[in-house]
Amino acid sequence: MTVRQQWAVVGGIVVVLAAAIAIAIRTFGDEMFQVTVGSKAPEFNAITLDSVPRPVTLATWRGEVVLLNIWATWCVPCRAEMPSIEALHQAMTPKGLKIVAVSIDSPGMRDRILAFRKELGLTFEIVYDTTGAIRDAYQANGVPETFIIGRDGVIRRRMIGAADWNDPVNRALITELLGERADGSAR
């Protein structure tokens, strides 16, 4: 076998392996790249509920400690959790915490989300993902689901179901993360 033939065989093997990897990623992507504690938080797109809605992404809060809550107005546990998120917002936002609640309500529900916010007296950032794509990006199992993201963009905690954000353990985690630099080291 000539050198040229050997390189042709090597090239063929590389092409077959690349195709196999591409097929595996497309077929088993979620299983291969789990969204879990220690992984980079996926990007997402949403719109604000401002009178003139504007697009936001996770990059909007880059370098911040973010509590990202995926929820819906029809979700009873979400309704139960919201007052403790508001209390966390009141206590920790002055210290640097960014709370972002992403509604995955169906398209056309903007007024219902605004009424929900008003009824519960919520003052933290609520944005709207009309496509529900954030569920897929974060591999959410349901609502509510919350991700605590460090300044470095890494998921530090994932909570499925409603949580009590007044709980000392949850508050301690937030306080610890607020004390870290963007590279994950202590200040």
Short mmCIF file of C-alpha atoms in Angstrom, two decimals:
data_model
loop_
_atom_site.label_atom_id
_atom_site.label_comp_id
_atom_site.label_asym_id
_atom_site.label_seq_id
_atom_site.Cartn_x
_atom_site.Cartn_y
_atom_site.Cartn_z
CA MET A 1 0.00 0.00 0.00
CA THR A 2 1.38 3.39 -0.98
CA VAL A 3 1.64 6.36 1.36
CA ARG A 4 -1.13 8.08 -0.60
CA GLN A 5 -3.43 5.06 -0.10
CA GLN A 6 -2.64 4.96 3.60
CA TRP A 7 -3.59 8.64 3.96
CA ALA A 8 -6.78 8.00 2.01
CA VAL A 9 -7.71 5.22 4.48
CA VAL A 10 -6.93 7.49 7.45
CA GLY A 11 -9.02 10.27 5.88
CA GLY A 12 -11.91 7.87 5.33
CA ILE A 13 -11.78 6.75 8.96
CA VAL A 14 -11.80 10.38 10.15
CA VAL A 15 -14.85 11.16 8.00
CA VAL A 16 -16.74 8.10 9.31
CA LEU A 17 -15.89 8.99 12.93
CA ALA A 18 -16.98 12.62 12.44
CA ALA A 19 -20.28 11.49 10.95
CA ALA A 20 -20.84 9.04 13.82
CA ILE A 21 -20.15 11.77 16.40
CA ALA A 22 -22.54 14.18 14.64
CA ILE A 23 -25.28 11.55 14.56
CA ALA A 24 -24.71 10.66 18.23
CA ILE A 25 -24.91 14.30 19.31
CA ARG A 26 -28.11 14.85 17.33
CA THR A 27 -29.70 11.64 18.63
CA PHE A 28 -28.43 11.57 22.21
CA GLY A 29 -27.60 15.24 22.82
CA ASP A 30 -29.54 15.62 26.07
CA GLU A 31 -28.10 12.42 27.50
CA MET A 32 -24.57 13.34 26.43
CA PHE A 33 -24.67 16.93 27.70
CA GLN A 34 -26.73 16.99 30.87
CA VAL A 35 -27.71 20.33 32.40
CA THR A 36 -26.71 19.74 35.98
CA VAL A 37 -24.81 21.23 38.89
CA GLY A 38 -21.32 22.04 37.68
CA SER A 39 -22.28 22.58 34.04
CA LYS A 40 -22.32 25.89 32.21
CA ALA A 41 -25.78 27.46 32.29
CA PRO A 42 -27.36 27.34 28.82
CA GLU A 43 -28.21 30.57 27.06
CA PHE A 44 -31.90 31.41 26.61
CA ASN A 45 -34.05 34.06 24.96
CA ALA A 46 -37.01 35.80 26.57
CA ILE A 47 -38.76 39.14 26.49
CA THR A 48 -39.45 41.58 29.28
CA LEU A 49 -42.94 42.55 30.38
CA ASP A 50 -42.14 46.25 29.98
CA SER A 51 -44.62 48.48 28.13
CA VAL A 52 -42.15 48.19 25.25
CA PRO A 53 -40.92 44.59 25.54
CA ARG A 54 -37.20 44.07 25.00
CA PRO A 55 -35.28 40.85 24.44
CA VAL A 56 -33.08 39.46 27.21
CA THR A 57 -30.73 36.50 27.43
CA LEU A 58 -28.72 34.96 30.24
CA ALA A 59 -25.83 37.12 29.01
CA THR A 60 -27.85 40.15 30.20
CA TRP A 61 -26.79 39.17 33.73
CA ARG A 62 -23.26 37.91 32.96
CA GLY A 63 -20.99 38.16 35.99
CA GLU A 64 -23.92 38.23 38.42
CA VAL A 65 -25.27 35.60 40.79
CA VAL A 66 -28.61 34.64 39.25
CA LEU A 67 -31.57 32.76 40.63
CA LEU A 68 -33.29 31.55 37.45
CA ASN A 69 -36.82 30.31 38.12
CA ILE A 70 -38.84 28.60 35.38
CA TRP A 71 -42.55 28.86 36.16
CA ALA A 72 -46.10 29.36 34.82
CA THR A 73 -49.21 31.18 36.06
CA TRP A 74 -51.28 27.96 36.07
CA CYS A 75 -48.77 26.21 38.37
CA VAL A 76 -50.05 25.96 41.96
CA PRO A 77 -46.60 25.22 43.49
CA CYS A 78 -45.21 28.23 41.58
CA ARG A 79 -47.81 30.45 43.21
CA ALA A 80 -46.88 29.06 46.64
CA GLU A 81 -43.15 29.64 46.04
CA MET A 82 -43.35 33.21 44.74
CA PRO A 83 -43.73 35.00 48.12
CA SER A 84 -40.48 33.46 49.40
CA ILE A 85 -38.72 34.43 46.15
CA GLU A 86 -39.98 37.99 46.69
CA ALA A 87 -38.66 37.95 50.27
CA LEU A 88 -35.28 36.71 48.96
CA HIS A 89 -35.35 39.48 46.37
CA GLN A 90 -35.98 42.12 49.04
CA ALA A 91 -33.18 40.79 51.25
CA MET A 92 -30.50 39.86 48.70
CA THR A 93 -30.89 42.13 45.67
CA PRO A 94 -29.16 45.01 47.50
CA LYS A 95 -26.25 42.59 48.03
CA GLY A 96 -26.07 41.75 44.31
CA LEU A 97 -28.45 38.83 43.65
CA LYS A 98 -30.37 38.93 40.37
CA ILE A 99 -33.66 37.07 40.36
CA VAL A 100 -35.04 36.21 36.95
CA ALA A 101 -38.36 34.36 36.75
CA VAL A 102 -39.06 33.06 33.25
CA SER A 103 -42.74 32.41 32.54
CA ILE A 104 -43.36 29.60 30.07
CA ASP A 105 -47.05 30.41 29.72
CA SER A 106 -48.54 29.96 26.25
CA PRO A 107 -48.27 32.80 23.72
CA GLY A 108 -50.79 35.58 24.30
CA MET A 109 -50.71 35.28 28.11
CA ARG A 110 -48.79 38.51 28.78
CA ASP A 111 -51.78 40.18 30.50
CA ARG A 112 -52.33 37.13 32.70
CA ILE A 113 -48.65 37.17 33.75
CA LEU A 114 -48.88 40.90 34.56
CA ALA A 115 -52.03 40.27 36.64
CA PHE A 116 -50.26 37.42 38.47
CA ARG A 117 -47.30 39.70 39.25
CA LYS A 118 -49.60 42.46 40.49
CA GLU A 119 -51.76 40.11 42.58
CA LEU A 120 -48.74 38.71 44.42
CA GLY A 121 -46.90 42.05 44.62
CA LEU A 122 -43.80 40.71 42.84
CA THR A 123 -41.05 43.23 42.16
CA PHE A 124 -38.25 41.01 40.82
CA GLU A 125 -37.54 40.55 37.09
CA ILE A 126 -40.18 38.49 35.32
CA VAL A 127 -39.63 37.68 31.67
CA TYR A 128 -41.64 35.68 29.16
CA ASP A 129 -40.51 32.81 26.95
CA THR A 130 -43.42 32.43 24.54
CA THR A 131 -41.79 29.43 22.85
CA GLY A 132 -41.02 27.47 26.03
CA ALA A 133 -37.55 26.81 24.58
CA ILE A 134 -35.97 27.41 27.99
CA ARG A 135 -37.54 24.12 29.16
CA ASP A 136 -35.58 22.26 26.51
CA ALA A 137 -32.37 24.24 26.97
CA TYR A 138 -32.39 23.59 30.74
CA GLN A 139 -33.89 20.10 30.44
CA ALA A 140 -36.56 21.16 32.92
CA ASN A 141 -38.71 18.35 34.26
CA GLY A 142 -41.63 20.59 35.18
CA VAL A 143 -42.43 23.82 36.95
CA PRO A 144 -41.28 25.35 39.08
CA GLU A 145 -37.66 24.54 38.52
CA THR A 146 -34.89 26.79 39.80
CA PHE A 147 -31.24 27.11 38.88
CA ILE A 148 -28.75 29.05 40.99
CA ILE A 149 -26.03 30.31 38.67
CA GLY A 150 -22.71 31.62 39.98
CA ARG A 151 -20.90 34.69 38.67
CA ASP A 152 -18.84 32.31 36.52
CA GLY A 153 -21.96 31.15 34.65
CA VAL A 154 -21.88 27.68 36.22
CA ILE A 155 -24.99 26.10 37.70
CA ARG A 156 -24.39 25.74 41.44
CA ARG A 157 -27.76 24.31 42.45
CA ARG A 158 -30.78 22.87 40.66
CA MET A 159 -34.06 22.58 42.50
CA ILE A 160 -37.07 20.76 41.09
CA GLY A 161 -40.33 21.85 42.68
CA ALA A 162 -41.19 24.73 44.96
CA ALA A 163 -38.61 25.81 47.52
CA ASP A 164 -38.67 27.96 50.61
CA TRP A 165 -36.17 30.73 49.84
CA ASN A 166 -36.39 31.92 53.46
CA ASP A 167 -34.77 28.65 54.53
CA PRO A 168 -31.35 29.29 56.16
CA VAL A 169 -29.63 26.71 53.92
CA ASN A 170 -30.86 28.44 50.75
CA ARG A 171 -29.92 31.86 52.11
CA ALA A 172 -26.45 30.60 53.09
CA LEU A 173 -25.80 29.32 49.57
CA ILE A 174 -26.80 32.66 48.04
CA THR A 175 -24.65 34.56 50.55
CA GLU A 176 -21.67 32.30 49.79
CA LEU A 177 -22.05 32.79 46.03
CA LEU A 178 -22.37 36.55 46.40
CA GLY A 179 -18.97 36.46 48.09
CA GLU A 180 -17.29 34.83 45.08
CA ARG A 181 -15.53 36.45 42.15
CA ALA A 182 -16.52 35.79 38.54
CA ASP A 183 -13.84 33.09 38.32
CA GLY A 184 -15.45 31.18 41.21
CA SER A 185 -12.81 32.08 43.81
CA ALA A 186 -13.53 33.76 47.14
CA ARG A 187 -13.33 37.55 47.33
#
